[in-house]
């Protein structure tokens, strides 16, 4: 399998000209021993797009993201990313004993500048919390730090795993708005990986549905919302686990 | 009274040696989750290499520094063997045991079995609290404090130091942030090697060492590190001093032969108490 | 063919090898002379210790550096009692029981902690043991040790010749291997394995982690004590020099050579290291070489062996052999592959997921499924039922 080096490609696309997606995953297969976690998965994220990947627990969403970030090696298939990818992990995964400011700065390990000013501008609440130990923050605040940390790497694509996990709905909405703004103003592409299909389809223009390692459905969010199968499984009131 | 002061000074110096060792254990464990059985070997190498360099005519001062650098390099190699590639925690632990044995064999081969020493800080004995104290003792204490302080500053205040802490607390997130966790692990081993080397350089003028000095040192250093739960250098320092002083007191007031046994028994009691505490904490989680 | 298969379980090649090796080692004592018989007995005694240690490390995930202490304790306990007039057999049994009891007490303390603490704790135990020996000369003979230990007598039979000890050791070692094997195959054995890979998972399924660890720890100590007690009767003379820290390390190396977590590997490891050790001693004590060379050689070789094996052949000789035979055998005769695909799983068995499991021991060493013919081969029972 091939992971293209994360060279920064041409500036954010303007939609005209050739369609070269920022991220393209082609027939990805990932195995754990004899079990197959991802089976022939293909998807794309274009420049400036917000794309959702919906799936229940165990569908393979985290596996996919871990493969994208290089933590897991795929058995076959290809991944090609024409830009930098930053992965916001499920459950935030901060450095609990370090303060917010340190957490942010560490996100810039491979970046040119360690200055978190931009992140503080995006999430003004974090300014007051800069010296607070990350372990002591609320869920929403932690999520902002996690996203901020990922943004410090100056990525072209932000992949977020389970944004809504453990967060109150209003907090999720607020963070969602931040993401939309980032996408609109800075052209940041977003891959939103979610159990919460309603949220994902609301924020993103296009979506894939992942079921037990396979892409079960894909298309514009508006279409997917109408599909009865999707409605039953993900939007119909019972929580898919 | 003067006997007590004597024991205290010897004890505190030994204690700082143990603290250096213990800090090495802590630094390595925090980042790699490996307990480095070969930690004591760095002390031996530090002392022996200094001995050889001095014997070859390298000036005092330069020899010591080179020996510490060499110990750091040895630490790096040990780290590479222990953590690179796919190693389970058990395999890593046993590997460090193997490295400790290997170190003994090499030390025996190169330097023989006779205890070695070299002259340390020269100068008149100082008069402290009614007894005469060799200046080397003060060098040991002073240098240890400086080294530990510098290390603390590096770990707590520098970017790389925080990177190490990040690897320690959340290797997955560290990796996602682009930090090379394995490289940090190797760095921690190099630091552990340097710390042991410093200890060896400072202690050998006072207490000659042999190829198998590493076992006792490793056990006591580990015991001190345990006081800090293997993760807290400050407590490890306290533990080192406590063990150092109590060992000397036991040797002085009771019997030489019992000192190790007492220290070990103390360690076991400590482990027991700690596990009790941990269970209590776990009940809350 | 089918009859044979049902008799021996899924692993025919392994069972064949078992029969062969069992037979060979049984008739060997008749053909060996005195010095070789000593080697034979040493290997057999080490096998007992190593079987227990392999169980402890491979299945309970606990690295003990104190088996030498338990070995020595068994030896001293048996010797002291025999010298005070106890019938030797009774002394032997009592010594084993006492060793297990001590291990139970020590283990209750040390096993609550993670692996590395146990390693240091047991090492400390070894040092304390040696210290105590040297400090109580009136009781233990101090540095000089104990001599004139009477021979072992089982009822009216006195076991005094090297050959008879060889047979005794064969029987006892076989028994130890069988017991160890059965433990690994029983449900607690598998539960232990799950626990070694994920304590949280194990406790969630109700497996009582601590008590199994303790049982394995005490059992491995008992095996070591058993070996030590027989050793005392065999040699007739023991001293602290016979139980140095290196002894514990040697047992550890034997485990790694045989294969972490394999029971049959105990024999392979014991044999290999004992023989290597003798070769090294022979080389090292040639007259023109420096006096410390034997020690350097043996320690150096052991250390390099240990490090290299852990890195390149972590499943040991047995694992290697099983991988080779698997490739060479026609498919029909190959043992049933992998624990996820075994036929008719026993009810209540914990299924071990491989996904990203950090503990390769689990993947490499599950004798219950017969994945390794060589491993099966070298374990004692001639027949074994699967599952």
PDB file of N, CA and C in Angstrom, chain C residues 287-323:
ATOM      1  N   UNK C 287      43.949 -25.096  30.450  1.00  0.00           N
ATOM      2  CA  UNK C 287      45.000 -24.612  31.362  1.00  0.00           C
ATOM      3  C   UNK C 287      45.609 -23.257  31.012  1.00  0.00           C
ATOM      4  N   UNK C 288      45.687 -22.922  29.760  1.00  0.00           N
ATOM      5  CA  UNK C 288      46.420 -21.696  29.446  1.00  0.00           C
ATOM      6  C   UNK C 288      45.586 -20.423  29.547  1.00  0.00           C
ATOM      7  N   UNK C 289      44.292 -20.587  29.764  1.00  0.00           N
ATOM      8  CA  UNK C 289      43.433 -19.402  29.720  1.00  0.00           C
ATOM      9  C   UNK C 289      43.287 -18.760  31.099  1.00  0.00           C
ATOM     10  N   UNK C 290      42.979 -17.480  31.144  1.00  0.00           N
ATOM     11  CA  UNK C 290      42.843 -16.778  32.423  1.00  0.00           C
ATOM     12  C   UNK C 290      41.731 -17.383  33.273  1.00  0.00           C
ATOM     13  N   UNK C 291      41.867 -17.289  34.570  1.00  0.00           N
ATOM     14  CA  UNK C 291      40.950 -17.992  35.480  1.00  0.00           C
ATOM     15  C   UNK C 291      39.509 -17.530  35.424  1.00  0.00           C
ATOM     16  N   UNK C 292      39.297 -16.262  35.071  1.00  0.00           N
ATOM     17  CA  UNK C 292      37.902 -15.860  35.127  1.00  0.00           C
ATOM     18  C   UNK C 292      37.174 -16.142  33.832  1.00  0.00           C
ATOM     19  N   UNK C 293      37.889 -16.711  32.901  1.00  0.00           N
ATOM     20  CA  UNK C 293      37.272 -16.923  31.596  1.00  0.00           C
ATOM     21  C   UNK C 293      36.014 -17.782  31.618  1.00  0.00           C
ATOM     22  N   UNK C 294      35.990 -18.875  32.369  1.00  0.00           N
ATOM     23  CA  UNK C 294      34.774 -19.702  32.359  1.00  0.00           C
ATOM     24  C   UNK C 294      33.539 -18.887  32.701  1.00  0.00           C
ATOM     25  N   UNK C 295      33.670 -18.067  33.729  1.00  0.00           N
ATOM     26  CA  UNK C 295      32.520 -17.258  34.106  1.00  0.00           C
ATOM     27  C   UNK C 295      32.152 -16.262  33.020  1.00  0.00           C
ATOM     28  N   UNK C 296      33.148 -15.611  32.497  1.00  0.00           N
ATOM     29  CA  UNK C 296      32.899 -14.638  31.444  1.00  0.00           C
ATOM     30  C   UNK C 296      32.208 -15.306  30.270  1.00  0.00           C
ATOM     31  N   UNK C 297      32.772 -16.449  29.884  1.00  0.00           N
ATOM     32  CA  UNK C 297      32.213 -17.177  28.748  1.00  0.00           C
ATOM     33  C   UNK C 297      30.758 -17.536  29.002  1.00  0.00           C
ATOM     34  N   UNK C 298      30.523 -18.171  30.128  1.00  0.00           N
ATOM     35  CA  UNK C 298      29.160 -18.639  30.345  1.00  0.00           C
ATOM     36  C   UNK C 298      28.202 -17.464  30.496  1.00  0.00           C
ATOM     37  N   UNK C 299      28.578 -16.473  31.274  1.00  0.00           N
ATOM     38  CA  UNK C 299      27.672 -15.329  31.434  1.00  0.00           C
ATOM     39  C   UNK C 299      27.468 -14.612  30.115  1.00  0.00           C
ATOM     40  N   UNK C 300      28.566 -14.430  29.403  1.00  0.00           N
ATOM     41  CA  UNK C 300      28.458 -13.729  28.123  1.00  0.00           C
ATOM     42  C   UNK C 300      27.592 -14.478  27.129  1.00  0.00           C
ATOM     43  N   UNK C 301      27.858 -15.765  27.027  1.00  0.00           N
ATOM     44  CA  UNK C 301      27.089 -16.571  26.069  1.00  0.00           C
ATOM     45  C   UNK C 301      25.617 -16.593  26.465  1.00  0.00           C
ATOM     46  N   UNK C 302      25.352 -16.806  27.729  1.00  0.00           N
ATOM     47  CA  UNK C 302      23.957 -16.807  28.202  1.00  0.00           C
ATOM     48  C   UNK C 302      23.274 -15.508  27.845  1.00  0.00           C
ATOM     49  N   UNK C 303      23.972 -14.417  28.155  1.00  0.00           N
ATOM     50  CA  UNK C 303      23.351 -13.112  27.930  1.00  0.00           C
ATOM     51  C   UNK C 303      23.046 -12.907  26.445  1.00  0.00           C
ATOM     52  N   UNK C 304      24.018 -13.189  25.603  1.00  0.00           N
ATOM     53  CA  UNK C 304      23.800 -12.985  24.174  1.00  0.00           C
ATOM     54  C   UNK C 304      22.692 -13.893  23.657  1.00  0.00           C
ATOM     55  N   UNK C 305      22.699 -15.111  24.152  1.00  0.00           N
ATOM     56  CA  UNK C 305      21.666 -16.070  23.757  1.00  0.00           C
ATOM     57  C   UNK C 305      20.288 -15.529  24.130  1.00  0.00           C
ATOM     58  N   UNK C 306      20.186 -15.068  25.355  1.00  0.00           N
ATOM     59  CA  UNK C 306      18.920 -14.557  25.845  1.00  0.00           C
ATOM     60  C   UNK C 306      18.427 -13.405  24.987  1.00  0.00           C
ATOM     61  N   UNK C 307      19.307 -12.443  24.769  1.00  0.00           N
ATOM     62  CA  UNK C 307      18.907 -11.256  24.014  1.00  0.00           C
ATOM     63  C   UNK C 307      18.550 -11.614  22.578  1.00  0.00           C
ATOM     64  N   UNK C 308      19.388 -12.436  21.968  1.00  0.00           N
ATOM     65  CA  UNK C 308      19.142 -12.785  20.571  1.00  0.00           C
ATOM     66  C   UNK C 308      17.842 -13.566  20.425  1.00  0.00           C
ATOM     67  N   UNK C 309      17.614 -14.515  21.315  1.00  0.00           N
ATOM     68  CA  UNK C 309      16.407 -15.333  21.216  1.00  0.00           C
ATOM     69  C   UNK C 309      15.159 -14.486  21.368  1.00  0.00           C
ATOM     70  N   UNK C 310      15.180 -13.618  22.359  1.00  0.00           N
ATOM     71  CA  UNK C 310      13.992 -12.807  22.611  1.00  0.00           C
ATOM     72  C   UNK C 310      13.648 -11.964  21.401  1.00  0.00           C
ATOM     73  N   UNK C 311      14.684 -11.560  20.692  1.00  0.00           N
ATOM     74  CA  UNK C 311      14.428 -10.687  19.558  1.00  0.00           C
ATOM     75  C   UNK C 311      14.058 -11.467  18.312  1.00  0.00           C
ATOM     76  N   UNK C 312      14.764 -12.556  18.065  1.00  0.00           N
ATOM     77  CA  UNK C 312      14.610 -13.232  16.780  1.00  0.00           C
ATOM     78  C   UNK C 312      13.806 -14.524  16.832  1.00  0.00           C
ATOM     79  N   UNK C 313      13.879 -15.207  17.959  1.00  0.00           N
ATOM     80  CA  UNK C 313      13.136 -16.465  18.045  1.00  0.00           C
ATOM     81  C   UNK C 313      12.382 -16.502  19.364  1.00  0.00           C
ATOM     82  N   UNK C 314      11.432 -15.615  19.546  1.00  0.00           N
ATOM     83  CA  UNK C 314      10.808 -15.532  20.870  1.00  0.00           C
ATOM     84  C   UNK C 314      10.019 -16.757  21.274  1.00  0.00           C
ATOM     85  N   UNK C 315       9.596 -17.563  20.311  1.00  0.00           N
ATOM     86  CA  UNK C 315       8.884 -18.759  20.746  1.00  0.00           C
ATOM     87  C   UNK C 315       9.817 -19.946  20.920  1.00  0.00           C
ATOM     88  N   UNK C 316      11.110 -19.677  20.950  1.00  0.00           N
ATOM     89  CA  UNK C 316      12.053 -20.703  21.354  1.00  0.00           C
ATOM     90  C   UNK C 316      12.244 -21.830  20.361  1.00  0.00           C
ATOM     91  N   UNK C 317      13.004 -22.805  20.781  1.00  0.00           N
ATOM     92  CA  UNK C 317      13.295 -23.957  19.939  1.00  0.00           C
ATOM     93  C   UNK C 317      12.015 -24.676  19.555  1.00  0.00           C
ATOM     94  N   UNK C 318      11.158 -24.852  20.526  1.00  0.00           N
ATOM     95  CA  UNK C 318       9.920 -25.589  20.270  1.00  0.00           C
ATOM     96  C   UNK C 318       9.060 -24.852  19.247  1.00  0.00           C
ATOM     97  N   UNK C 319       8.951 -23.549  19.426  1.00  0.00           N
ATOM     98  CA  UNK C 319       8.150 -22.791  18.471  1.00  0.00           C
ATOM     99  C   UNK C 319       8.744 -22.871  17.081  1.00  0.00           C
ATOM    100  N   UNK C 320      10.055 -22.759  17.027  1.00  0.00           N
ATOM    101  CA  UNK C 320      10.746 -22.823  15.743  1.00  0.00           C
ATOM    102  C   UNK C 320      10.513 -24.175  15.088  1.00  0.00           C
ATOM    103  N   UNK C 321      10.687 -25.215  15.876  1.00  0.00           N
ATOM    104  CA  UNK C 321      10.510 -26.558  15.331  1.00  0.00           C
ATOM    105  C   UNK C 321       9.090 -26.748  14.820  1.00  0.00           C
ATOM    106  N   UNK C 322       8.142 -26.239  15.558  1.00  0.00           N
ATOM    107  CA  UNK C 322       6.763 -26.439  15.118  1.00  0.00           C
ATOM    108  C   UNK C 322       6.494 -25.675  13.837  1.00  0.00           C
ATOM    109  N   UNK C 323       7.103 -24.520  13.706  1.00  0.00           N
ATOM    110  CA  UNK C 323       6.890 -23.774  12.474  1.00  0.00           C
ATOM    111  C   UNK C 323       7.505 -24.505  11.292  1.00  0.00           C
TER     112      UNK C 323
END
